[in-house]
């Protein structure tokens, strides 16, 4: 199967190269996936609070890893050379600030979407059956749990809606597991956010060119002003997710747990998985938005 994007080994190589090239970037593991693949965080700066970015929560949305690494590389280069990014002096903008990136939350799901059955190892036959051999559109983790339905925010209500929609067990998408926070990928993000001073979170997804910023009626302080700024910068529209996309998500959990801003940015247009060739164009349109999200 042709690999249209960054797979696990390529992503690791790019992360290692970035850390070797730019002293301002350091990496560390925050957990491992069901299949034992490392979930890596990268940090720029030291601060009392951090902006937190994550990508590739869904396997078929692996293009978001490339977009986030493009931003990380440009920001690192601008800091290293005392240059600018999106019109901002990087060193001045980042003075006293810190940003943490997790480029690939769901490495197993991305490998399945990119490489098919072989990426699932001993569970290859099960995964093939669940997706009817349509590996490309696989969103879940290795166990068939949708990570963005597995967080403890309205999970019971979401689980009921899943069952009403006929989703009663492991599936390529939208099965939230048998209990909240059951998956190691979910646990890695939850534990990390509970043990670090995170100011706000930004989760990159595809597609639709919209920004989700509320959880039910909850609108944490600063959220409305922030989403206005992000929307104006990118042309993306503030929006509210549909029923099966409400609750259970990382952004929802963060808002519920900490009453701090959380954003899900749906990047690009088309049908997932978006072609890897679209990454540069999507990044060019959103780079100012990402920079603003890092420093607000």
PDB file of C-alpha atoms in Angstrom:
ATOM      1  CA  UNK A   1       0.000   0.000   0.000  1.00  0.00           C
ATOM      2  CA  UNK A   2       1.352   3.429  -0.984  1.00  0.00           C
ATOM      3  CA  UNK A   3       1.970   5.718   1.983  1.00  0.00           C
ATOM      4  CA  UNK A   4       0.346   9.118   1.381  1.00  0.00           C
ATOM      5  CA  UNK A   5       1.641  10.914   4.444  1.00  0.00           C
ATOM      6  CA  UNK A   6       3.919  10.684   7.480  1.00  0.00           C
ATOM      7  CA  UNK A   7       3.855   7.227   9.009  1.00  0.00           C
ATOM      8  CA  UNK A   8       5.151   6.373  12.477  1.00  0.00           C
ATOM      9  CA  UNK A   9       8.804   5.942  11.528  1.00  0.00           C
ATOM     10  CA  UNK A  10       8.864   9.049   9.333  1.00  0.00           C
ATOM     11  CA  UNK A  11       7.237  11.081  12.109  1.00  0.00           C
ATOM     12  CA  UNK A  12       9.814   9.863  14.626  1.00  0.00           C
ATOM     13  CA  UNK A  13      12.658  10.747  12.251  1.00  0.00           C
ATOM     14  CA  UNK A  14      11.270  14.229  11.681  1.00  0.00           C
ATOM     15  CA  UNK A  15      10.854  14.812  15.416  1.00  0.00           C
ATOM     16  CA  UNK A  16      14.415  13.645  16.117  1.00  0.00           C
ATOM     17  CA  UNK A  17      15.777  15.850  13.342  1.00  0.00           C
ATOM     18  CA  UNK A  18      13.908  18.881  14.691  1.00  0.00           C
ATOM     19  CA  UNK A  19      15.272  18.348  18.177  1.00  0.00           C
ATOM     20  CA  UNK A  20      18.827  17.954  16.871  1.00  0.00           C
ATOM     21  CA  UNK A  21      18.567  21.044  14.676  1.00  0.00           C
ATOM     22  CA  UNK A  22      16.862  23.402  17.131  1.00  0.00           C
ATOM     23  CA  UNK A  23      18.019  23.501  20.772  1.00  0.00           C
ATOM     24  CA  UNK A  24      14.778  25.218  21.807  1.00  0.00           C
ATOM     25  CA  UNK A  25      12.800  21.998  21.166  1.00  0.00           C
ATOM     26  CA  UNK A  26      12.831  19.049  23.526  1.00  0.00           C
ATOM     27  CA  UNK A  27      10.863  15.828  23.314  1.00  0.00           C
ATOM     28  CA  UNK A  28       9.619  13.311  25.855  1.00  0.00           C
ATOM     29  CA  UNK A  29       7.149  10.411  25.873  1.00  0.00           C
ATOM     30  CA  UNK A  30       3.779  10.865  27.551  1.00  0.00           C
ATOM     31  CA  UNK A  31       2.482   7.332  26.981  1.00  0.00           C
ATOM     32  CA  UNK A  32       2.168   4.444  24.566  1.00  0.00           C
ATOM     33  CA  UNK A  33      -0.624   3.327  22.273  1.00  0.00           C
ATOM     34  CA  UNK A  34      -2.466  -0.002  22.407  1.00  0.00           C
ATOM     35  CA  UNK A  35       0.106  -1.334  19.969  1.00  0.00           C
ATOM     36  CA  UNK A  36       3.058  -0.081  22.010  1.00  0.00           C
ATOM     37  CA  UNK A  37       3.916   2.906  19.819  1.00  0.00           C
ATOM     38  CA  UNK A  38       5.231   5.953  21.652  1.00  0.00           C
ATOM     39  CA  UNK A  39       3.049   9.040  22.036  1.00  0.00           C
ATOM     40  CA  UNK A  40       5.526  11.911  21.995  1.00  0.00           C
ATOM     41  CA  UNK A  41       5.290  15.474  23.282  1.00  0.00           C
ATOM     42  CA  UNK A  42       7.517  18.322  22.116  1.00  0.00           C
ATOM     43  CA  UNK A  43       7.996  21.483  24.121  1.00  0.00           C
ATOM     44  CA  UNK A  44       9.196  24.969  23.313  1.00  0.00           C
ATOM     45  CA  UNK A  45       9.879  27.391  26.151  1.00  0.00           C
ATOM     46  CA  UNK A  46       9.273  27.313  29.893  1.00  0.00           C
ATOM     47  CA  UNK A  47       6.327  29.140  31.389  1.00  0.00           C
ATOM     48  CA  UNK A  48       3.872  29.211  34.267  1.00  0.00           C
ATOM     49  CA  UNK A  49       1.195  27.990  31.817  1.00  0.00           C
ATOM     50  CA  UNK A  50       1.331  26.304  28.399  1.00  0.00           C
ATOM     51  CA  UNK A  51      -0.691  26.336  25.219  1.00  0.00           C
ATOM     52  CA  UNK A  52      -1.236  22.715  24.189  1.00  0.00           C
ATOM     53  CA  UNK A  53      -1.664  21.459  20.615  1.00  0.00           C
ATOM     54  CA  UNK A  54      -2.443  17.912  19.544  1.00  0.00           C
ATOM     55  CA  UNK A  55      -3.128  16.239  16.209  1.00  0.00           C
ATOM     56  CA  UNK A  56      -4.066  12.906  14.622  1.00  0.00           C
ATOM     57  CA  UNK A  57      -6.580  11.862  17.265  1.00  0.00           C
ATOM     58  CA  UNK A  58      -8.288  10.072  14.375  1.00  0.00           C
ATOM     59  CA  UNK A  59      -6.278   7.676  12.246  1.00  0.00           C
ATOM     60  CA  UNK A  60      -7.501   8.869   8.852  1.00  0.00           C
ATOM     61  CA  UNK A  61      -6.707  12.472   9.823  1.00  0.00           C
ATOM     62  CA  UNK A  62      -2.940  11.865   9.794  1.00  0.00           C
ATOM     63  CA  UNK A  63      -2.434  14.950   7.605  1.00  0.00           C
ATOM     64  CA  UNK A  64      -2.827  17.018  10.782  1.00  0.00           C
ATOM     65  CA  UNK A  65       0.490  15.612  12.032  1.00  0.00           C
ATOM     66  CA  UNK A  66       2.226  17.112   9.005  1.00  0.00           C
ATOM     67  CA  UNK A  67       0.505  20.472   9.501  1.00  0.00           C
ATOM     68  CA  UNK A  68       1.425  20.627  13.184  1.00  0.00           C
ATOM     69  CA  UNK A  69       5.050  19.692  12.442  1.00  0.00           C
ATOM     70  CA  UNK A  70       5.185  22.387   9.759  1.00  0.00           C
ATOM     71  CA  UNK A  71       4.160  24.909  12.378  1.00  0.00           C
ATOM     72  CA  UNK A  72       6.592  23.548  14.942  1.00  0.00           C
ATOM     73  CA  UNK A  73       9.469  23.660  12.464  1.00  0.00           C
ATOM     74  CA  UNK A  74       8.740  27.189  11.280  1.00  0.00           C
ATOM     75  CA  UNK A  75       8.352  28.449  14.836  1.00  0.00           C
ATOM     76  CA  UNK A  76      11.581  26.743  15.927  1.00  0.00           C
ATOM     77  CA  UNK A  77      13.495  28.149  12.956  1.00  0.00           C
ATOM     78  CA  UNK A  78      12.179  31.666  13.605  1.00  0.00           C
ATOM     79  CA  UNK A  79      13.217  31.465  17.266  1.00  0.00           C
ATOM     80  CA  UNK A  80      16.662  30.079  16.339  1.00  0.00           C
ATOM     81  CA  UNK A  81      17.336  32.760  13.710  1.00  0.00           C
ATOM     82  CA  UNK A  82      15.572  35.632  15.506  1.00  0.00           C
ATOM     83  CA  UNK A  83      13.166  35.738  12.587  1.00  0.00           C
ATOM     84  CA  UNK A  84       9.449  36.190  12.085  1.00  0.00           C
ATOM     85  CA  UNK A  85       6.510  33.848  11.711  1.00  0.00           C
ATOM     86  CA  UNK A  86       3.157  35.090  10.417  1.00  0.00           C
ATOM     87  CA  UNK A  87       4.343  38.665  11.010  1.00  0.00           C
ATOM     88  CA  UNK A  88       5.378  38.063  14.629  1.00  0.00           C
ATOM     89  CA  UNK A  89       8.916  38.341  15.948  1.00  0.00           C
ATOM     90  CA  UNK A  90       9.219  34.785  17.240  1.00  0.00           C
ATOM     91  CA  UNK A  91      11.595  35.486  20.120  1.00  0.00           C
ATOM     92  CA  UNK A  92       9.559  38.464  21.296  1.00  0.00           C
ATOM     93  CA  UNK A  93       6.218  36.663  20.934  1.00  0.00           C
ATOM     94  CA  UNK A  94       7.459  33.587  22.782  1.00  0.00           C
ATOM     95  CA  UNK A  95       9.239  35.453  25.582  1.00  0.00           C
ATOM     96  CA  UNK A  96       7.902  34.030  28.863  1.00  0.00           C
ATOM     97  CA  UNK A  97       5.581  31.684  26.983  1.00  0.00           C
ATOM     98  CA  UNK A  98       5.589  27.934  26.428  1.00  0.00           C
ATOM     99  CA  UNK A  99       3.919  25.623  23.933  1.00  0.00           C
ATOM    100  CA  UNK A 100       3.554  21.839  24.021  1.00  0.00           C
ATOM    101  CA  UNK A 101       2.793  19.755  20.926  1.00  0.00           C
ATOM    102  CA  UNK A 102       1.617  16.157  20.602  1.00  0.00           C
ATOM    103  CA  UNK A 103       1.754  15.583  16.835  1.00  0.00           C
ATOM    104  CA  UNK A 104       0.239  12.069  16.851  1.00  0.00           C
ATOM    105  CA  UNK A 105      -2.188  11.056  19.586  1.00  0.00           C
ATOM    106  CA  UNK A 106      -3.327   7.892  17.784  1.00  0.00           C
ATOM    107  CA  UNK A 107      -0.258   6.349  16.122  1.00  0.00           C
ATOM    108  CA  UNK A 108      -1.855   2.906  15.678  1.00  0.00           C
ATOM    109  CA  UNK A 109      -4.899   4.317  13.900  1.00  0.00           C
ATOM    110  CA  UNK A 110      -2.713   6.366  11.584  1.00  0.00           C
ATOM    111  CA  UNK A 111      -0.590   3.323  10.730  1.00  0.00           C
ATOM    112  CA  UNK A 112      -3.719   1.312   9.911  1.00  0.00           C
ATOM    113  CA  UNK A 113      -5.056   4.101   7.686  1.00  0.00           C
ATOM    114  CA  UNK A 114      -1.687   4.436   5.929  1.00  0.00           C
ATOM    115  CA  UNK A 115      -0.481   0.816   5.769  1.00  0.00           C
ATOM    116  CA  UNK A 116      -3.564  -1.358   6.224  1.00  0.00           C
ATOM    117  CA  UNK A 117      -3.851  -4.750   7.856  1.00  0.00           C
ATOM    118  CA  UNK A 118      -0.118  -5.262   8.419  1.00  0.00           C
ATOM    119  CA  UNK A 119      -0.046  -2.258  10.782  1.00  0.00           C
ATOM    120  CA  UNK A 120      -2.519  -3.975  13.144  1.00  0.00           C
ATOM    121  CA  UNK A 121      -0.224  -6.939  13.833  1.00  0.00           C
ATOM    122  CA  UNK A 122      -1.984  -9.815  15.574  1.00  0.00           C
ATOM    123  CA  UNK A 123      -5.293  -7.924  15.372  1.00  0.00           C
ATOM    124  CA  UNK A 124      -5.026  -7.532  11.603  1.00  0.00           C
ATOM    125  CA  UNK A 125      -7.819  -9.993  10.812  1.00  0.00           C
ATOM    126  CA  UNK A 126     -10.153  -8.350  13.344  1.00  0.00           C
ATOM    127  CA  UNK A 127      -9.443  -4.874  12.028  1.00  0.00           C
ATOM    128  CA  UNK A 128      -9.980  -6.065   8.441  1.00  0.00           C
ATOM    129  CA  UNK A 129     -13.350  -7.538   9.399  1.00  0.00           C
ATOM    130  CA  UNK A 130     -14.479  -4.424  11.259  1.00  0.00           C
ATOM    131  CA  UNK A 131     -13.677  -2.106   8.378  1.00  0.00           C
ATOM    132  CA  UNK A 132     -14.555  -4.546   5.572  1.00  0.00           C
ATOM    133  CA  UNK A 133     -10.982  -4.106   4.308  1.00  0.00           C
ATOM    134  CA  UNK A 134     -11.453  -0.328   3.904  1.00  0.00           C
ATOM    135  CA  UNK A 135      -8.420   0.580   6.001  1.00  0.00           C
ATOM    136  CA  UNK A 136      -7.960   4.057   4.540  1.00  0.00           C
ATOM    137  CA  UNK A 137     -10.907   5.515   6.445  1.00  0.00           C
ATOM    138  CA  UNK A 138     -10.031   3.899   9.799  1.00  0.00           C
ATOM    139  CA  UNK A 139     -10.375   6.517  12.572  1.00  0.00           C
ATOM    140  CA  UNK A 140     -10.283   4.449  15.762  1.00  0.00           C
ATOM    141  CA  UNK A 141      -7.337   3.094  17.709  1.00  0.00           C
ATOM    142  CA  UNK A 142      -6.078  -0.488  17.399  1.00  0.00           C
ATOM    143  CA  UNK A 143      -8.917  -1.808  19.588  1.00  0.00           C
ATOM    144  CA  UNK A 144     -11.622  -0.133  17.509  1.00  0.00           C
ATOM    145  CA  UNK A 145     -12.271   2.669  20.009  1.00  0.00           C
ATOM    146  CA  UNK A 146     -12.687   6.229  18.744  1.00  0.00           C
ATOM    147  CA  UNK A 147     -10.388   8.222  21.026  1.00  0.00           C
ATOM    148  CA  UNK A 148     -12.455  11.381  20.565  1.00  0.00           C
ATOM    149  CA  UNK A 149     -15.488   9.543  21.979  1.00  0.00           C
ATOM    150  CA  UNK A 150     -13.604   8.103  24.964  1.00  0.00           C
ATOM    151  CA  UNK A 151     -13.121  11.107  27.261  1.00  0.00           C
ATOM    152  CA  UNK A 152     -15.162  11.526  30.441  1.00  0.00           C
ATOM    153  CA  UNK A 153     -17.343  14.432  29.342  1.00  0.00           C
ATOM    154  CA  UNK A 154     -20.972  13.484  28.746  1.00  0.00           C
ATOM    155  CA  UNK A 155     -19.742   9.978  27.943  1.00  0.00           C
ATOM    156  CA  UNK A 156     -22.881   8.164  29.138  1.00  0.00           C
ATOM    157  CA  UNK A 157     -25.163  10.330  26.991  1.00  0.00           C
ATOM    158  CA  UNK A 158     -22.867   9.906  23.990  1.00  0.00           C
ATOM    159  CA  UNK A 159     -22.717   6.126  24.558  1.00  0.00           C
ATOM    160  CA  UNK A 160     -26.516   6.028  24.491  1.00  0.00           C
ATOM    161  CA  UNK A 161     -26.578   7.957  21.207  1.00  0.00           C
ATOM    162  CA  UNK A 162     -23.980   5.575  19.758  1.00  0.00           C
ATOM    163  CA  UNK A 163     -26.134   2.565  20.614  1.00  0.00           C
ATOM    164  CA  UNK A 164     -29.206   4.251  19.127  1.00  0.00           C
ATOM    165  CA  UNK A 165     -27.173   4.714  15.932  1.00  0.00           C
ATOM    166  CA  UNK A 166     -26.304   0.996  15.928  1.00  0.00           C
ATOM    167  CA  UNK A 167     -22.722   1.410  17.171  1.00  0.00           C
ATOM    168  CA  UNK A 168     -22.523  -1.202  19.929  1.00  0.00           C
ATOM    169  CA  UNK A 169     -18.937  -2.431  19.823  1.00  0.00           C
ATOM    170  CA  UNK A 170     -15.476  -1.895  18.298  1.00  0.00           C
ATOM    171  CA  UNK A 171     -15.732  -0.156  14.947  1.00  0.00           C
ATOM    172  CA  UNK A 172     -13.686   1.945  12.512  1.00  0.00           C
ATOM    173  CA  UNK A 173     -15.226   5.112  13.983  1.00  0.00           C
ATOM    174  CA  UNK A 174     -17.531   6.538  16.669  1.00  0.00           C
ATOM    175  CA  UNK A 175     -17.431   3.717  19.204  1.00  0.00           C
ATOM    176  CA  UNK A 176     -16.459   5.364  22.492  1.00  0.00           C
ATOM    177  CA  UNK A 177     -15.401   2.207  24.323  1.00  0.00           C
ATOM    178  CA  UNK A 178     -17.080   0.338  27.164  1.00  0.00           C
ATOM    179  CA  UNK A 179     -16.151   2.986  29.716  1.00  0.00           C
ATOM    180  CA  UNK A 180     -14.640   6.483  29.608  1.00  0.00           C
ATOM    181  CA  UNK A 181     -10.839   6.802  29.645  1.00  0.00           C
ATOM    182  CA  UNK A 182     -10.481   3.093  28.870  1.00  0.00           C
ATOM    183  CA  UNK A 183      -7.795   3.609  26.226  1.00  0.00           C
ATOM    184  CA  UNK A 184      -4.087   4.289  26.798  1.00  0.00           C
ATOM    185  CA  UNK A 185      -4.146   7.130  24.270  1.00  0.00           C
ATOM    186  CA  UNK A 186      -6.952   8.853  26.179  1.00  0.00           C
ATOM    187  CA  UNK A 187      -5.208   8.208  29.483  1.00  0.00           C
ATOM    188  CA  UNK A 188      -1.986   9.756  28.171  1.00  0.00           C
ATOM    189  CA  UNK A 189      -3.676  13.079  27.361  1.00  0.00           C
ATOM    190  CA  UNK A 190      -5.752  13.118  30.546  1.00  0.00           C
ATOM    191  CA  UNK A 191      -2.784  12.400  32.811  1.00  0.00           C
ATOM    192  CA  UNK A 192      -0.628  14.932  31.008  1.00  0.00           C
ATOM    193  CA  UNK A 193      -3.177  17.732  31.326  1.00  0.00           C
ATOM    194  CA  UNK A 194      -3.813  16.916  34.975  1.00  0.00           C
ATOM    195  CA  UNK A 195      -0.126  17.176  35.841  1.00  0.00           C
ATOM    196  CA  UNK A 196       0.850  20.231  33.769  1.00  0.00           C
ATOM    197  CA  UNK A 197      -0.362  23.849  33.909  1.00  0.00           C
ATOM    198  CA  UNK A 198      -2.208  23.971  30.568  1.00  0.00           C
ATOM    199  CA  UNK A 199      -3.710  27.362  29.681  1.00  0.00           C
ATOM    200  CA  UNK A 200      -5.819  26.156  26.751  1.00  0.00           C
ATOM    201  CA  UNK A 201      -5.894  23.267  24.276  1.00  0.00           C
ATOM    202  CA  UNK A 202      -6.146  23.114  20.487  1.00  0.00           C
ATOM    203  CA  UNK A 203      -6.962  19.801  18.784  1.00  0.00           C
ATOM    204  CA  UNK A 204      -6.389  19.646  15.026  1.00  0.00           C
ATOM    205  CA  UNK A 205      -8.838  17.546  13.010  1.00  0.00           C
ATOM    206  CA  UNK A 206     -10.124  17.455   9.434  1.00  0.00           C
ATOM    207  CA  UNK A 207     -12.329  18.585   7.676  1.00  0.00           C
ATOM    208  CA  UNK A 208     -14.860  21.439   7.338  1.00  0.00           C
ATOM    209  CA  UNK A 209     -12.942  24.683   8.067  1.00  0.00           C
ATOM    210  CA  UNK A 210     -14.810  25.309  11.310  1.00  0.00           C
ATOM    211  CA  UNK A 211     -13.792  25.843  14.938  1.00  0.00           C
ATOM    212  CA  UNK A 212     -15.675  24.166  17.791  1.00  0.00           C
ATOM    213  CA  UNK A 213     -15.163  26.068  21.039  1.00  0.00           C
ATOM    214  CA  UNK A 214     -18.002  25.282  23.453  1.00  0.00           C
ATOM    215  CA  UNK A 215     -19.118  22.212  25.373  1.00  0.00           C
ATOM    216  CA  UNK A 216     -22.894  22.318  25.659  1.00  0.00           C
ATOM    217  CA  UNK A 217     -23.662  25.658  27.281  1.00  0.00           C
ATOM    218  CA  UNK A 218     -20.181  25.944  28.765  1.00  0.00           C
ATOM    219  CA  UNK A 219     -18.078  28.813  27.453  1.00  0.00           C
ATOM    220  CA  UNK A 220     -14.959  29.258  29.586  1.00  0.00           C
ATOM    221  CA  UNK A 221     -13.554  32.749  30.154  1.00  0.00           C
ATOM    222  CA  UNK A 222     -11.596  34.093  27.153  1.00  0.00           C
ATOM    223  CA  UNK A 223     -13.079  31.457  24.824  1.00  0.00           C
ATOM    224  CA  UNK A 224     -15.429  33.707  22.878  1.00  0.00           C
ATOM    225  CA  UNK A 225     -12.843  36.418  22.275  1.00  0.00           C
ATOM    226  CA  UNK A 226     -10.235  33.820  21.347  1.00  0.00           C
ATOM    227  CA  UNK A 227     -12.463  32.060  18.820  1.00  0.00           C
ATOM    228  CA  UNK A 228     -13.322  35.411  17.233  1.00  0.00           C
ATOM    229  CA  UNK A 229      -9.626  36.124  16.764  1.00  0.00           C
ATOM    230  CA  UNK A 230      -8.869  32.634  15.426  1.00  0.00           C
ATOM    231  CA  UNK A 231     -11.809  32.776  13.028  1.00  0.00           C
ATOM    232  CA  UNK A 232     -10.936  36.232  11.726  1.00  0.00           C
ATOM    233  CA  UNK A 233      -7.341  35.151  11.140  1.00  0.00           C
ATOM    234  CA  UNK A 234      -8.168  31.975   9.211  1.00  0.00           C
ATOM    235  CA  UNK A 235     -11.580  32.532   7.688  1.00  0.00           C
ATOM    236  CA  UNK A 236     -12.786  29.414   9.504  1.00  0.00           C
ATOM    237  CA  UNK A 237     -16.222  29.699  11.122  1.00  0.00           C
ATOM    238  CA  UNK A 238     -17.063  29.193  14.810  1.00  0.00           C
ATOM    239  CA  UNK A 239     -19.511  26.299  14.957  1.00  0.00           C
ATOM    240  CA  UNK A 240     -21.314  23.746  17.151  1.00  0.00           C
ATOM    241  CA  UNK A 241     -20.860  20.001  16.506  1.00  0.00           C
ATOM    242  CA  UNK A 242     -23.701  17.641  15.645  1.00  0.00           C
ATOM    243  CA  UNK A 243     -25.205  15.145  18.127  1.00  0.00           C
ATOM    244  CA  UNK A 244     -22.787  12.227  17.657  1.00  0.00           C
ATOM    245  CA  UNK A 245     -19.863  14.637  17.845  1.00  0.00           C
ATOM    246  CA  UNK A 246     -21.006  16.191  21.136  1.00  0.00           C
ATOM    247  CA  UNK A 247     -19.381  14.911  24.319  1.00  0.00           C
ATOM    248  CA  UNK A 248     -16.647  12.353  24.733  1.00  0.00           C
ATOM    249  CA  UNK A 249     -14.054  14.540  23.027  1.00  0.00           C
ATOM    250  CA  UNK A 250     -10.745  15.908  24.248  1.00  0.00           C
ATOM    251  CA  UNK A 251     -11.840  19.528  23.921  1.00  0.00           C
ATOM    252  CA  UNK A 252     -15.099  18.741  25.750  1.00  0.00           C
ATOM    253  CA  UNK A 253     -13.274  17.003  28.582  1.00  0.00           C
ATOM    254  CA  UNK A 254     -10.755  19.820  28.998  1.00  0.00           C
ATOM    255  CA  UNK A 255     -13.517  22.446  29.212  1.00  0.00           C
ATOM    256  CA  UNK A 256     -15.479  20.272  31.656  1.00  0.00           C
ATOM    257  CA  UNK A 257     -12.465  19.435  33.828  1.00  0.00           C
ATOM    258  CA  UNK A 258     -10.708  22.803  34.006  1.00  0.00           C
ATOM    259  CA  UNK A 259     -13.209  25.464  32.842  1.00  0.00           C
ATOM    260  CA  UNK A 260     -10.495  26.718  30.495  1.00  0.00           C
ATOM    261  CA  UNK A 261     -10.667  27.286  26.724  1.00  0.00           C
ATOM    262  CA  UNK A 262     -10.555  24.303  24.407  1.00  0.00           C
ATOM    263  CA  UNK A 263     -10.813  24.304  20.623  1.00  0.00           C
ATOM    264  CA  UNK A 264     -11.299  21.672  17.943  1.00  0.00           C
ATOM    265  CA  UNK A 265     -10.172  23.032  14.578  1.00  0.00           C
ATOM    266  CA  UNK A 266     -11.486  21.144  11.566  1.00  0.00           C
ATOM    267  CA  UNK A 267      -8.929  21.880   8.851  1.00  0.00           C
ATOM    268  CA  UNK A 268      -9.421  21.780   5.093  1.00  0.00           C
ATOM    269  CA  UNK A 269     -12.259  20.648   2.857  1.00  0.00           C
ATOM    270  CA  UNK A 270     -13.014  17.372   1.141  1.00  0.00           C
ATOM    271  CA  UNK A 271     -13.348  13.800   2.359  1.00  0.00           C
ATOM    272  CA  UNK A 272     -11.052  12.138   4.893  1.00  0.00           C
ATOM    273  CA  UNK A 273      -8.343  11.230   4.508  1.00  0.00           C
ATOM    274  CA  UNK A 274      -7.394  14.481   2.826  1.00  0.00           C
ATOM    275  CA  UNK A 275      -4.494  14.024   0.383  1.00  0.00           C
ATOM    276  CA  UNK A 276      -1.070  14.697   1.814  1.00  0.00           C
ATOM    277  CA  UNK A 277      -0.494  17.157  -1.033  1.00  0.00           C
ATOM    278  CA  UNK A 278      -3.051  19.486   0.614  1.00  0.00           C
ATOM    279  CA  UNK A 279      -0.987  19.914   3.800  1.00  0.00           C
ATOM    280  CA  UNK A 280       1.116  22.868   2.623  1.00  0.00           C
ATOM    281  CA  UNK A 281      -1.904  24.830   1.390  1.00  0.00           C
ATOM    282  CA  UNK A 282      -3.860  24.188   4.597  1.00  0.00           C
ATOM    283  CA  UNK A 283      -0.870  25.224   6.687  1.00  0.00           C
ATOM    284  CA  UNK A 284      -0.330  28.420   4.721  1.00  0.00           C
ATOM    285  CA  UNK A 285      -3.919  29.464   5.364  1.00  0.00           C
ATOM    286  CA  UNK A 286      -3.849  28.576   9.070  1.00  0.00           C
ATOM    287  CA  UNK A 287      -0.281  29.448  10.159  1.00  0.00           C
ATOM    288  CA  UNK A 288      -1.282  32.847  11.571  1.00  0.00           C
ATOM    289  CA  UNK A 289      -4.171  31.230  13.433  1.00  0.00           C
ATOM    290  CA  UNK A 290      -1.830  28.606  14.910  1.00  0.00           C
ATOM    291  CA  UNK A 291       0.633  31.277  15.977  1.00  0.00           C
ATOM    292  CA  UNK A 292      -2.111  33.313  17.624  1.00  0.00           C
ATOM    293  CA  UNK A 293      -3.343  30.186  19.410  1.00  0.00           C
ATOM    294  CA  UNK A 294       0.186  29.616  20.725  1.00  0.00           C
ATOM    295  CA  UNK A 295       0.603  33.062  22.262  1.00  0.00           C
ATOM    296  CA  UNK A 296      -2.879  34.162  23.399  1.00  0.00           C
TER     297      UNK A 296
END
